[in-house]
JSON list of C-alpha atoms in Angstrom, two decimals:
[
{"chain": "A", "resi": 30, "resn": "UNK", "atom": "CA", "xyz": [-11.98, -19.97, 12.64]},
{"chain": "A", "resi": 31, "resn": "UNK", "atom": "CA", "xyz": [-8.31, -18.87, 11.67]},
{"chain": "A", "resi": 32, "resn": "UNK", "atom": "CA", "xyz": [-7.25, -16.07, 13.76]},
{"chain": "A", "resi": 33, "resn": "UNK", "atom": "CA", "xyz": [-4.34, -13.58, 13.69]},
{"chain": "A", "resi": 34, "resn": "UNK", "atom": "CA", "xyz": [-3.65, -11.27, 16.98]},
{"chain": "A", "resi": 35, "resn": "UNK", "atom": "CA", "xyz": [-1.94, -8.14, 17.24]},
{"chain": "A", "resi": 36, "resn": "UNK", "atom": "CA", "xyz": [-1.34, -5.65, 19.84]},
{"chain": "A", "resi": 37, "resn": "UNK", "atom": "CA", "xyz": [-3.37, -2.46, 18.45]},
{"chain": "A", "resi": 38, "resn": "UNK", "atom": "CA", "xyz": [-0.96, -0.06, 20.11]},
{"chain": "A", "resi": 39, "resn": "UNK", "atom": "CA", "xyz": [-0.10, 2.65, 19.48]},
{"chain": "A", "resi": 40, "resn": "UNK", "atom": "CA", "xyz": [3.11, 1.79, 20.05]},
{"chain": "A", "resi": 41, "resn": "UNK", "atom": "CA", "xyz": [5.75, 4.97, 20.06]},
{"chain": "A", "resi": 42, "resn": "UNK", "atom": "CA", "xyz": [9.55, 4.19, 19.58]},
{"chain": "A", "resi": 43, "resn": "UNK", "atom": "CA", "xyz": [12.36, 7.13, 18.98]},
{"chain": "A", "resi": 44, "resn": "UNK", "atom": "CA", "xyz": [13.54, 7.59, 15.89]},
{"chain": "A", "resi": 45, "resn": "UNK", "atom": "CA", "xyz": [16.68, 5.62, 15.41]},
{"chain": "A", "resi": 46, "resn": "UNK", "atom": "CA", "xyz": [15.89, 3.06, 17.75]},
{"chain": "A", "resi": 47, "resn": "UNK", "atom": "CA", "xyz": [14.32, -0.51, 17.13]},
{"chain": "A", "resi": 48, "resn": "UNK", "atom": "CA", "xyz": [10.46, -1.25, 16.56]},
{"chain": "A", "resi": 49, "resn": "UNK", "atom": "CA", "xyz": [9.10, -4.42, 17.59]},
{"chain": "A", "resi": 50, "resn": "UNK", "atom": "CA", "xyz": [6.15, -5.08, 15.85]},
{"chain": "A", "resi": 51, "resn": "UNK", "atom": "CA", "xyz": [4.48, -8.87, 17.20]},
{"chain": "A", "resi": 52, "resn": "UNK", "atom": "CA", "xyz": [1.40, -11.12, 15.79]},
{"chain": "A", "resi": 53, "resn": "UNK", "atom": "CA", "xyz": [-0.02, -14.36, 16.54]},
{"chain": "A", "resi": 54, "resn": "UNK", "atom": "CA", "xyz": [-1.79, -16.74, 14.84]},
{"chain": "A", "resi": 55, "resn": "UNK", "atom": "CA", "xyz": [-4.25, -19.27, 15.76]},
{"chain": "A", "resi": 56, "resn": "UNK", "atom": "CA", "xyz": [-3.92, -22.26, 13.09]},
{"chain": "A", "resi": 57, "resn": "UNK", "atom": "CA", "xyz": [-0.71, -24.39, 13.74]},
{"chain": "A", "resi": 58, "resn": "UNK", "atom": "CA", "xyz": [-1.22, -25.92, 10.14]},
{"chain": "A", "resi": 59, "resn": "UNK", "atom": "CA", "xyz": [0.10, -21.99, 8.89]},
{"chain": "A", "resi": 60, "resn": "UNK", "atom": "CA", "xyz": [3.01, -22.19, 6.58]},
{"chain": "A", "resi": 61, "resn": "UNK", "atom": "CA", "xyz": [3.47, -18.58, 5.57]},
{"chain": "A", "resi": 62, "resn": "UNK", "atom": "CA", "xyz": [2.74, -14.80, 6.59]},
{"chain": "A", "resi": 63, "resn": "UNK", "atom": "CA", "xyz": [2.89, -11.49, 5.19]},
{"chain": "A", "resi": 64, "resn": "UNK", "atom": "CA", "xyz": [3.66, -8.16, 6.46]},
{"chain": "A", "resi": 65, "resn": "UNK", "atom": "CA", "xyz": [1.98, -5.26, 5.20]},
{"chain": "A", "resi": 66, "resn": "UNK", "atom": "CA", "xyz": [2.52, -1.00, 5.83]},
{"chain": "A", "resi": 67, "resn": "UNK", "atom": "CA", "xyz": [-0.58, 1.28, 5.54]},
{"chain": "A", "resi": 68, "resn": "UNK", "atom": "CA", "xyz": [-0.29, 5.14, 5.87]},
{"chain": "A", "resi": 69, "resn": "UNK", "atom": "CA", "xyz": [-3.57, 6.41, 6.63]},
{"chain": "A", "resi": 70, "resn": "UNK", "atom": "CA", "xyz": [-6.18, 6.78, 4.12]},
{"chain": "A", "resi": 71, "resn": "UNK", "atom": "CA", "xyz": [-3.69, 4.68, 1.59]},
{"chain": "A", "resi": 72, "resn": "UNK", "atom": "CA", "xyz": [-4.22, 0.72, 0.59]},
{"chain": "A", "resi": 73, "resn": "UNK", "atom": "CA", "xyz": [-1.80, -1.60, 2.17]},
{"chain": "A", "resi": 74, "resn": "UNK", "atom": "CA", "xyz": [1.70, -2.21, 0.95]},
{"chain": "A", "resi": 75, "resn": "UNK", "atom": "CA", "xyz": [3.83, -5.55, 1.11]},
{"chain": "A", "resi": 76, "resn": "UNK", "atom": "CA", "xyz": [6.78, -5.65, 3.29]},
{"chain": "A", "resi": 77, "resn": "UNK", "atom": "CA", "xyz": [8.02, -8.64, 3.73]},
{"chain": "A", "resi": 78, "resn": "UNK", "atom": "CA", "xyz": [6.82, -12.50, 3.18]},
{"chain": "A", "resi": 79, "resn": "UNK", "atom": "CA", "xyz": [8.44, -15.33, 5.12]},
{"chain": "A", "resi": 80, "resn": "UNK", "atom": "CA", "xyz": [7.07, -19.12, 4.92]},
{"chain": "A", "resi": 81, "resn": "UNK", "atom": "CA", "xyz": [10.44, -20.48, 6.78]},
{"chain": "A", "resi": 82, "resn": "UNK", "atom": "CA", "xyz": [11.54, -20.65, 10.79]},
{"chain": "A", "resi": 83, "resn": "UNK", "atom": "CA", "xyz": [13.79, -17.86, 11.64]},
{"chain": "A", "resi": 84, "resn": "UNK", "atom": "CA", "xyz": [14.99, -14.67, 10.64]},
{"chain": "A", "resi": 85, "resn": "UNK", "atom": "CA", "xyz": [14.35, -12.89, 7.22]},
{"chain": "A", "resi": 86, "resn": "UNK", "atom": "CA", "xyz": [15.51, -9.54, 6.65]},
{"chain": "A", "resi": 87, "resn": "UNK", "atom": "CA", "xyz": [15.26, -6.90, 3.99]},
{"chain": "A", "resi": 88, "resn": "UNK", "atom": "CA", "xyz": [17.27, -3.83, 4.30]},
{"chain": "A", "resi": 89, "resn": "UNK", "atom": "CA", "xyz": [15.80, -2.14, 7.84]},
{"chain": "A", "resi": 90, "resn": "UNK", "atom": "CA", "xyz": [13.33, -4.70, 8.10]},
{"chain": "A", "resi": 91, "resn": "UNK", "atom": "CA", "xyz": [13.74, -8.27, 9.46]},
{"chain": "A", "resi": 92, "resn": "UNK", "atom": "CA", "xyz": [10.90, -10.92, 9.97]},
{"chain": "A", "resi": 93, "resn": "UNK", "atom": "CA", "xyz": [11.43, -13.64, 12.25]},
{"chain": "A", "resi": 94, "resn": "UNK", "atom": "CA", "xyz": [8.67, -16.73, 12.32]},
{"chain": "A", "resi": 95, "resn": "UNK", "atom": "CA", "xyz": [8.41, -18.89, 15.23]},
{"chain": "A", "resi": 96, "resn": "UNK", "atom": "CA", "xyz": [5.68, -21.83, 13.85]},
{"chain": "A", "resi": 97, "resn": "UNK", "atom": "CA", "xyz": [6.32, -23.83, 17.32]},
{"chain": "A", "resi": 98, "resn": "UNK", "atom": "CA", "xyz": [5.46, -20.82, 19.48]},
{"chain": "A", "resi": 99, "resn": "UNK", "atom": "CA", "xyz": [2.79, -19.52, 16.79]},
{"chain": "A", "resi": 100, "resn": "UNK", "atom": "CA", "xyz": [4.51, -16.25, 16.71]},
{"chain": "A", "resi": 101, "resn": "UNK", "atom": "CA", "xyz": [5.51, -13.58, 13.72]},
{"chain": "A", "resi": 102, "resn": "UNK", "atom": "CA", "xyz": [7.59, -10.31, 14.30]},
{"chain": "A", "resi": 103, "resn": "UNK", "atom": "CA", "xyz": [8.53, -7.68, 12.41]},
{"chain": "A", "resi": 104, "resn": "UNK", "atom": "CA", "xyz": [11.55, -5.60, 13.81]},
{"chain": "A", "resi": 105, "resn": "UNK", "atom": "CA", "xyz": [12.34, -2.16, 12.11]},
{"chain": "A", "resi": 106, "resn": "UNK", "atom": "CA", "xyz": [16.07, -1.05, 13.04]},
{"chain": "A", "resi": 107, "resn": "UNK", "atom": "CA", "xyz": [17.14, 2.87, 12.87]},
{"chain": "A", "resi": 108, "resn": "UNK", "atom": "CA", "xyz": [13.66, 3.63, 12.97]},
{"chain": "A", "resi": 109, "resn": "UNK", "atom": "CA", "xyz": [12.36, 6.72, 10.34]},
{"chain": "A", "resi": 110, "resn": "UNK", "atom": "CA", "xyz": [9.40, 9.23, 10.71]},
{"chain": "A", "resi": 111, "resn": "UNK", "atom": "CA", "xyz": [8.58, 7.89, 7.27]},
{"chain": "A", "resi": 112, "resn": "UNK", "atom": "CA", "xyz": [8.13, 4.61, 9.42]},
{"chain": "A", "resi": 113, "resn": "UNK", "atom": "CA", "xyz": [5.10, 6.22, 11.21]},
{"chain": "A", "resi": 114, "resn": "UNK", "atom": "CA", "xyz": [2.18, 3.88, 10.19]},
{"chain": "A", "resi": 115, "resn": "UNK", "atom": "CA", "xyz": [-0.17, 0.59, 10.78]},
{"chain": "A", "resi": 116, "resn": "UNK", "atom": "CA", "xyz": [1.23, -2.47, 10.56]},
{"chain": "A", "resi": 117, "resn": "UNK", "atom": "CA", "xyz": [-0.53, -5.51, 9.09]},
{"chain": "A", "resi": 118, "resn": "UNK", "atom": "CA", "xyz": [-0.02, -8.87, 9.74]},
{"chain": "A", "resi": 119, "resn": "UNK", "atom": "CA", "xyz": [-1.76, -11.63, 7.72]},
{"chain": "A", "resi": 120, "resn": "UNK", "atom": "CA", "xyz": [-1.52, -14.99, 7.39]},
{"chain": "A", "resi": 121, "resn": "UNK", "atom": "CA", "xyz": [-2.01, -17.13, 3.94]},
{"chain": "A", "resi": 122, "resn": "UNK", "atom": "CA", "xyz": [-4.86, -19.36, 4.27]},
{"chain": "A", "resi": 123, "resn": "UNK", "atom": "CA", "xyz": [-3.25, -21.74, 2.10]},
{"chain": "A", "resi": 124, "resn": "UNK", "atom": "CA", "xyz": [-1.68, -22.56, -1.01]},
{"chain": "A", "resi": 125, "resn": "UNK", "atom": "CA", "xyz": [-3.75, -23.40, -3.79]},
{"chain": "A", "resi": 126, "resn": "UNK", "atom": "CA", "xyz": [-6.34, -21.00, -1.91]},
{"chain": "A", "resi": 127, "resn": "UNK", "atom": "CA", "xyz": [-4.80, -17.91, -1.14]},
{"chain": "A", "resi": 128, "resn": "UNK", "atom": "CA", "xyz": [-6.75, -15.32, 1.00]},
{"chain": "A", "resi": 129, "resn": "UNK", "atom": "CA", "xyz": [-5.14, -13.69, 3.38]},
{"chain": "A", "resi": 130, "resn": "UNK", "atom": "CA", "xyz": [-6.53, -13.55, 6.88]},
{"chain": "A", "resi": 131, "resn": "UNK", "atom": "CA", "xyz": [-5.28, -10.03, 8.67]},
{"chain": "A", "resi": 132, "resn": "UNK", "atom": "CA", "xyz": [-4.24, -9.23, 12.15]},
{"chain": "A", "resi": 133, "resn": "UNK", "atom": "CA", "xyz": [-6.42, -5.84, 13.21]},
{"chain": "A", "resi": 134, "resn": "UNK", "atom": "CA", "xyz": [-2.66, -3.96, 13.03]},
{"chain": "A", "resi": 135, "resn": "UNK", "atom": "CA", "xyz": [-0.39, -2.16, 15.35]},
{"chain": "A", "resi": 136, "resn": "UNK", "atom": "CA", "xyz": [-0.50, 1.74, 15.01]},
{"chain": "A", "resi": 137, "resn": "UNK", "atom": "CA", "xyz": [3.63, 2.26, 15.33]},
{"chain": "A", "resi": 138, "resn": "UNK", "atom": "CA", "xyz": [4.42, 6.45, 16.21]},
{"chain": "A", "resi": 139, "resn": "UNK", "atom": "CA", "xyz": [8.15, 6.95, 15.31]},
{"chain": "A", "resi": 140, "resn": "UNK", "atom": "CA", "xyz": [9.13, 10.19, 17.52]},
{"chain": "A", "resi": 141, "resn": "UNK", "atom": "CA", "xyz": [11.56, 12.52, 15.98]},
{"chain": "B", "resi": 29, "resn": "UNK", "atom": "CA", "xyz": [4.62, -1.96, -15.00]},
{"chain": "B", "resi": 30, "resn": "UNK", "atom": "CA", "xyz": [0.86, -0.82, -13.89]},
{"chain": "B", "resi": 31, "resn": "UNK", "atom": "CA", "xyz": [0.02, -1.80, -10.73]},
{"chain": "B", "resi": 32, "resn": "UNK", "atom": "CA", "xyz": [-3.19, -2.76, -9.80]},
{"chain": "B", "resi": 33, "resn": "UNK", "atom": "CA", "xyz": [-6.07, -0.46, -10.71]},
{"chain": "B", "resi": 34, "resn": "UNK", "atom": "CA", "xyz": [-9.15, 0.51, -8.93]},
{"chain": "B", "resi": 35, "resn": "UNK", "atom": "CA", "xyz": [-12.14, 3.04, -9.90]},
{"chain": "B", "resi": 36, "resn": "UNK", "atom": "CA", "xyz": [-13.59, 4.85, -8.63]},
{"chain": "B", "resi": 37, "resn": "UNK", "atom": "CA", "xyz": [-11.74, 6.42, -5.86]},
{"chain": "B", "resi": 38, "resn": "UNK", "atom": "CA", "xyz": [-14.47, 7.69, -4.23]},
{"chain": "B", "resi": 39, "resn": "UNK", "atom": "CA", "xyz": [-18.07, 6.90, -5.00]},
{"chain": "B", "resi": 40, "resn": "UNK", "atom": "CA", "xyz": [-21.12, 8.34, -3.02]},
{"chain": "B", "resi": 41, "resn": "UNK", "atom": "CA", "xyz": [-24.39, 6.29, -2.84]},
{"chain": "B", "resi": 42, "resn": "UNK", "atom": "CA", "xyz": [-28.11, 7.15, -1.70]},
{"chain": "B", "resi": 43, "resn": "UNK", "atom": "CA", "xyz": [-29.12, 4.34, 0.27]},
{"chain": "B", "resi": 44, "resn": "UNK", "atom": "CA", "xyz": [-30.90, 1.74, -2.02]},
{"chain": "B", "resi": 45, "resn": "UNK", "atom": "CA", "xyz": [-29.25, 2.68, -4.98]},
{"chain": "B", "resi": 46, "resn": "UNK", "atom": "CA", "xyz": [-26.51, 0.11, -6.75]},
{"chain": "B", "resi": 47, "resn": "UNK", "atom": "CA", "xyz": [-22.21, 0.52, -6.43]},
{"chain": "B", "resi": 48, "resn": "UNK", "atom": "CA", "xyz": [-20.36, -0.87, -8.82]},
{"chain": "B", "resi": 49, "resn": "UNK", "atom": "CA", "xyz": [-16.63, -1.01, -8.21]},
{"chain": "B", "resi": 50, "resn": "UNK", "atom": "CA", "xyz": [-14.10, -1.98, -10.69]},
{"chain": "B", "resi": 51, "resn": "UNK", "atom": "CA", "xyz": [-10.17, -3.64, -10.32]},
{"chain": "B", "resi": 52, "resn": "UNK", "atom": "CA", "xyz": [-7.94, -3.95, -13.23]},
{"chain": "B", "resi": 53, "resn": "UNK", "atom": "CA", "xyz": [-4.81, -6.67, -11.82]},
{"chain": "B", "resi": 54, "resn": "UNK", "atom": "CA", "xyz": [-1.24, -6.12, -12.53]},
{"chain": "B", "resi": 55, "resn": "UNK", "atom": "CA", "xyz": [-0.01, -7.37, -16.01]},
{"chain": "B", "resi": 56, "resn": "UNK", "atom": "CA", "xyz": [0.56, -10.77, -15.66]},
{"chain": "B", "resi": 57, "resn": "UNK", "atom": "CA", "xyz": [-1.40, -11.73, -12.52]},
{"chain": "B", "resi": 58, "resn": "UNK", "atom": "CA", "xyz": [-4.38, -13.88, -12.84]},
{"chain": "B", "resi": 59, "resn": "UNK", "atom": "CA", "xyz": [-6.07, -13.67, -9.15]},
{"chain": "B", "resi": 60, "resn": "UNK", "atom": "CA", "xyz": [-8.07, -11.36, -8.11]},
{"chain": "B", "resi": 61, "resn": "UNK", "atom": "CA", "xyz": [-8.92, -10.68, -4.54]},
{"chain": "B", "resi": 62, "resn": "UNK", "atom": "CA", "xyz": [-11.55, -8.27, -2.77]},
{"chain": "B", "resi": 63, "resn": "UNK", "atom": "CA", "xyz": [-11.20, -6.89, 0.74]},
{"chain": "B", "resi": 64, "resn": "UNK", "atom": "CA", "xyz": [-13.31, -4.95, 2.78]},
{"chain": "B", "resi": 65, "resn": "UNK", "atom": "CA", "xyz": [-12.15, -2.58, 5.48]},
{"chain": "B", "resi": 66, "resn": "UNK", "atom": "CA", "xyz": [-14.72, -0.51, 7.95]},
{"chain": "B", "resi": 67, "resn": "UNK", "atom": "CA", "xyz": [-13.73, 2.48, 9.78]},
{"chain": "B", "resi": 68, "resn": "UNK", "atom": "CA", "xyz": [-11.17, 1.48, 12.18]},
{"chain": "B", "resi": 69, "resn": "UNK", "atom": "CA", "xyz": [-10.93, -2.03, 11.60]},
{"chain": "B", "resi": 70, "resn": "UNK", "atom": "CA", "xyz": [-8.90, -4.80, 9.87]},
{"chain": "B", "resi": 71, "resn": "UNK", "atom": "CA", "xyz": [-8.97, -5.97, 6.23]},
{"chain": "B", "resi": 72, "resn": "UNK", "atom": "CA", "xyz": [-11.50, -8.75, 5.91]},
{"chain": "B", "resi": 73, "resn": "UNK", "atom": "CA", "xyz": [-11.52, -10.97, 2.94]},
{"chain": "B", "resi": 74, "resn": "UNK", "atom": "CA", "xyz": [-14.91, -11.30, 0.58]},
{"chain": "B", "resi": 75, "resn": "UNK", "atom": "CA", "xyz": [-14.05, -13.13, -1.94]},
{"chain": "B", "resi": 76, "resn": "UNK", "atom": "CA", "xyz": [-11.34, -15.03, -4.72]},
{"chain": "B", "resi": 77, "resn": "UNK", "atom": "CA", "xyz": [-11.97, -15.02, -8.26]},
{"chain": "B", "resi": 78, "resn": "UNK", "atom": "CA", "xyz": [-9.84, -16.44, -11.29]},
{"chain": "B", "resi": 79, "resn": "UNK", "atom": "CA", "xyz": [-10.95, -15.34, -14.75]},
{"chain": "B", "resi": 80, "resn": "UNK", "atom": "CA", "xyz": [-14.67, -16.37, -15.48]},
{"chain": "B", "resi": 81, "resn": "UNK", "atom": "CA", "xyz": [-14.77, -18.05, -12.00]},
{"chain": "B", "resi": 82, "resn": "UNK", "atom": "CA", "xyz": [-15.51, -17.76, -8.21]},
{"chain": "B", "resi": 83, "resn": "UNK", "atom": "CA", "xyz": [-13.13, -19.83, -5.86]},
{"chain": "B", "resi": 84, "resn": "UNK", "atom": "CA", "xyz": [-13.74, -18.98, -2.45]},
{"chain": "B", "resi": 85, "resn": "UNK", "atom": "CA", "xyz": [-16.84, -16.32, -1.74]},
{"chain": "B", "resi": 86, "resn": "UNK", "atom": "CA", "xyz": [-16.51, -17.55, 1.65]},
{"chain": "B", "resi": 87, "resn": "UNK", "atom": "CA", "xyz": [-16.02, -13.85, 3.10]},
{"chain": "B", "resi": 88, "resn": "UNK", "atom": "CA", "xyz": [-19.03, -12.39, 1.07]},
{"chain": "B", "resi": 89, "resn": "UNK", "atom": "CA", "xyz": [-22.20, -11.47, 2.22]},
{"chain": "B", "resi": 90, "resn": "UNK", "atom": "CA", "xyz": [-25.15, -13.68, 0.71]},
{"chain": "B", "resi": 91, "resn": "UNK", "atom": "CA", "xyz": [-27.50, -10.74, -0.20]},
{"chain": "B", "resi": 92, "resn": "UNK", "atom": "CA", "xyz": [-26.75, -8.11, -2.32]},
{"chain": "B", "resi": 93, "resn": "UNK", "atom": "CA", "xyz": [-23.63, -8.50, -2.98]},
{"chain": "B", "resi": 94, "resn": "UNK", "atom": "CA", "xyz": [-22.05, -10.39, -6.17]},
{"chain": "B", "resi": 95, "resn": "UNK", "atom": "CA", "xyz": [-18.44, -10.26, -7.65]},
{"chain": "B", "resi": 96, "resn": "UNK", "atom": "CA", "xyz": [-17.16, -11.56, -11.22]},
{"chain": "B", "resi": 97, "resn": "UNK", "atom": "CA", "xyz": [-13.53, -11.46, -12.99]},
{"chain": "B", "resi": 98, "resn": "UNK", "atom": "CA", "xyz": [-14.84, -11.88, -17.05]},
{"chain": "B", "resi": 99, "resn": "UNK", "atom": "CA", "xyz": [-12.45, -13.30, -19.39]},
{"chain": "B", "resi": 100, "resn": "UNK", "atom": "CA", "xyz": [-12.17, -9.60, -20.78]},
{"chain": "B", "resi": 101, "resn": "UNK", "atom": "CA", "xyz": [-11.69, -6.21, -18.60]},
{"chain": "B", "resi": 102, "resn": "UNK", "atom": "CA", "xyz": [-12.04, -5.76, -15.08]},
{"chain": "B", "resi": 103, "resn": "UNK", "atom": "CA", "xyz": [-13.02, -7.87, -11.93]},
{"chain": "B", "resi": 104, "resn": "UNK", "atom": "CA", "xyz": [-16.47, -6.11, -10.84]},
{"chain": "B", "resi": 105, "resn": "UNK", "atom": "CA", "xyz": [-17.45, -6.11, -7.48]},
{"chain": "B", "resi": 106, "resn": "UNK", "atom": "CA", "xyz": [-21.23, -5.11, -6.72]},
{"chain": "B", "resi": 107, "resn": "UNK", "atom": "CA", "xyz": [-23.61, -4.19, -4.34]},
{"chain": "B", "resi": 108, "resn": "UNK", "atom": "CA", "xyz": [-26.86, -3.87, -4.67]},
{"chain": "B", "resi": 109, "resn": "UNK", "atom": "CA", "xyz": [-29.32, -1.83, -2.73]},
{"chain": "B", "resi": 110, "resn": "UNK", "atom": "CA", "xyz": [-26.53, -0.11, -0.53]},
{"chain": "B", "resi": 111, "resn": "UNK", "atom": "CA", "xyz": [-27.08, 0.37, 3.03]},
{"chain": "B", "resi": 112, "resn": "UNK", "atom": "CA", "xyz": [-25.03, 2.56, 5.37]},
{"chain": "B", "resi": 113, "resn": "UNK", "atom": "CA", "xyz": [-23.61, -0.01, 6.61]},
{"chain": "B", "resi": 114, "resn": "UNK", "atom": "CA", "xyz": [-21.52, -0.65, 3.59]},
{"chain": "B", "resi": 115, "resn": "UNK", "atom": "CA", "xyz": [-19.61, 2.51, 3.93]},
{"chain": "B", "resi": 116, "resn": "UNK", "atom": "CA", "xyz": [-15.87, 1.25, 4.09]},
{"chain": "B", "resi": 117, "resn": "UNK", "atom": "CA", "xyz": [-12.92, 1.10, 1.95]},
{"chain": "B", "resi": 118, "resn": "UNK", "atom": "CA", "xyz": [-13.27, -1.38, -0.58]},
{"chain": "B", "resi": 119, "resn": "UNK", "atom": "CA", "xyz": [-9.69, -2.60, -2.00]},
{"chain": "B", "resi": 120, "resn": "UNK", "atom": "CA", "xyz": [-8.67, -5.41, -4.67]},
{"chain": "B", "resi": 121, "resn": "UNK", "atom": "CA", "xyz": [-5.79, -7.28, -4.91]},
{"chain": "B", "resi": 122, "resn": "UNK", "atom": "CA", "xyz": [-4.41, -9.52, -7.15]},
{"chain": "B", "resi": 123, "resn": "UNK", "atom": "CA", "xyz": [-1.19, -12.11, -7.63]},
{"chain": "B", "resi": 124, "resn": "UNK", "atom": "CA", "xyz": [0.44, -14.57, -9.95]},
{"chain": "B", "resi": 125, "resn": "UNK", "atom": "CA", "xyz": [-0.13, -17.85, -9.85]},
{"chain": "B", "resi": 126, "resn": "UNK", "atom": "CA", "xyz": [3.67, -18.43, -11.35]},
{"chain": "B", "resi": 127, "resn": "UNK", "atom": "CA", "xyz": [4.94, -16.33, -8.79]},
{"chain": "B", "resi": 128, "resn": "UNK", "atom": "CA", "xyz": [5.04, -19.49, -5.73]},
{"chain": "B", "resi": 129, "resn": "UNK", "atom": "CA", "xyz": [5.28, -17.20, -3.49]},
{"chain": "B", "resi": 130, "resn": "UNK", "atom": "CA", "xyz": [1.48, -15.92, -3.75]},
{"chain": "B", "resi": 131, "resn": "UNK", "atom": "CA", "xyz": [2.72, -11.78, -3.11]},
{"chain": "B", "resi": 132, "resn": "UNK", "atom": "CA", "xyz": [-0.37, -9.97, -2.56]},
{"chain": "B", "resi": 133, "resn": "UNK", "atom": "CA", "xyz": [-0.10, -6.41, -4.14]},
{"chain": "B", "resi": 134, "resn": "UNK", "atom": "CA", "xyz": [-3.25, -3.88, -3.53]},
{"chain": "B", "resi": 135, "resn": "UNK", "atom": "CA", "xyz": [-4.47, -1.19, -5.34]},
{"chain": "B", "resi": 136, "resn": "UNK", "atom": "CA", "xyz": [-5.50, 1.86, -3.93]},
{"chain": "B", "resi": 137, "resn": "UNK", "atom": "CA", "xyz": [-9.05, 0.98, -2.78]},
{"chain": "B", "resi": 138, "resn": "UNK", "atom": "CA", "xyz": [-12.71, 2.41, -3.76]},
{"chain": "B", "resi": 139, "resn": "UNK", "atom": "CA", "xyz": [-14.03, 4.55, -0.88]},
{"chain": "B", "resi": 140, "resn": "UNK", "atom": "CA", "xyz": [-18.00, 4.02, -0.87]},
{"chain": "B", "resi": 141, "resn": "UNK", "atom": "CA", "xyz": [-19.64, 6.64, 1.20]},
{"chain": "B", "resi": 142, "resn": "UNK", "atom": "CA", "xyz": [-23.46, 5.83, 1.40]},
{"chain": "B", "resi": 143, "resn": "UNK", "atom": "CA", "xyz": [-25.79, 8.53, 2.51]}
]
């Protein structure tokens, strides 16, 4: 059974500062992972993708995939109030067959 | 550009009685996915559907609960009989298969409230 782990939290960070956000997954055959933002009460929204070692980044966001250490991170630089939500990790079963399998998320508190 | 639509918002059902949600996909994609989330948990995949047929319903529960994507209007998702248990947020998603990079986009979920 394909798993995906995340610290819960809640995980506070000052705004301006750097948020860590970690996940990892259980099935070393995973090529590719998705990162998803949901306020609460609200449906999730994409972030980033990344299939490829290494760093990815997008404006404040950067996604860095380790497949040897089975680890996916999100980091969030000059952190924003607006940043204030749970953070999804999910991993692509595979391609051809594409459900995503989700992390439980990390509840991230950006403190003014 | 629509994204992907979901009705109803909101739907309240006696135990016993049938839900019937409904997803619309983005223009242009041709997967349709169906997630379940319960209070305070993760999303949990039910099931995978291409027009006019199931690919994975690997996630879904075997009673009372059937899904179908026609080759004209919406994916339907329905469960029959509701139980409280099936209170959650119910939320579709849906993707190109042109795209290669298989981008998940959601809509903004059904909340079923059974009573």
């Amino acid at each position: 059974q394909k798993e995906v782990e995340q610290n819960s939290g809640p995980l506070s960070v000052p705004e301006g500062a750097i948020a860590s956000l970690n996940c990892t997954y259980s099935d070393r055959g995973s090529q590719s992972f998705f990162w998803y933002r949901q306020y609460s009460g609200k449906s999730p929204e994409l972030i980033m993708f990344i299939y490829s070692n290494g760093d990815k980044e997008d404006g404040r966001f950067t996604a860095q995939l380790n497949k040897a250490s089975q680890y996916v991170s999100l980091l969030i630089r000059d952190s924003q109030p607006s940043d204030s939500a749970t953070y999804l990790c999910a991993d692509i079963s595979n391609f051809g067959n594409e459900k995503l399998t989700f992390g439980t998320g990390t509840r991230l508190t950006i403190i003014p | 550009n629509a994204g992907v639509m979901q009705n109803p918002r909101h739907l309240v059902r006696r135990r016993g009685q049938e839900a019937r949600l409904r997803c619309s996909p983005m223009k242009g994609h041709s997967h349709v996915y169906w997630y379940r989330q319960l209070p305070e948990e993760g999303l949990k995949f039910m099931v995978y559907l291409q027009k006019e047929n199931i690919i994975d319903e690997s996630g879904m529960p075997k009673e009372r609960f059937s899904a179908e994507f026609p080759k004209e209007g919406p994916s339907i998702l329905r469960i029959q009989q509701v139980v409280r248990g099936d209170s959650a947020a119910y939320f579709c998603a849906s993707s190109s298969s042109g795209s290669g990079t298989y981008e998940q986009y959601f809509g903004p979920g059904t909340r079923l409230t059974v009573t």
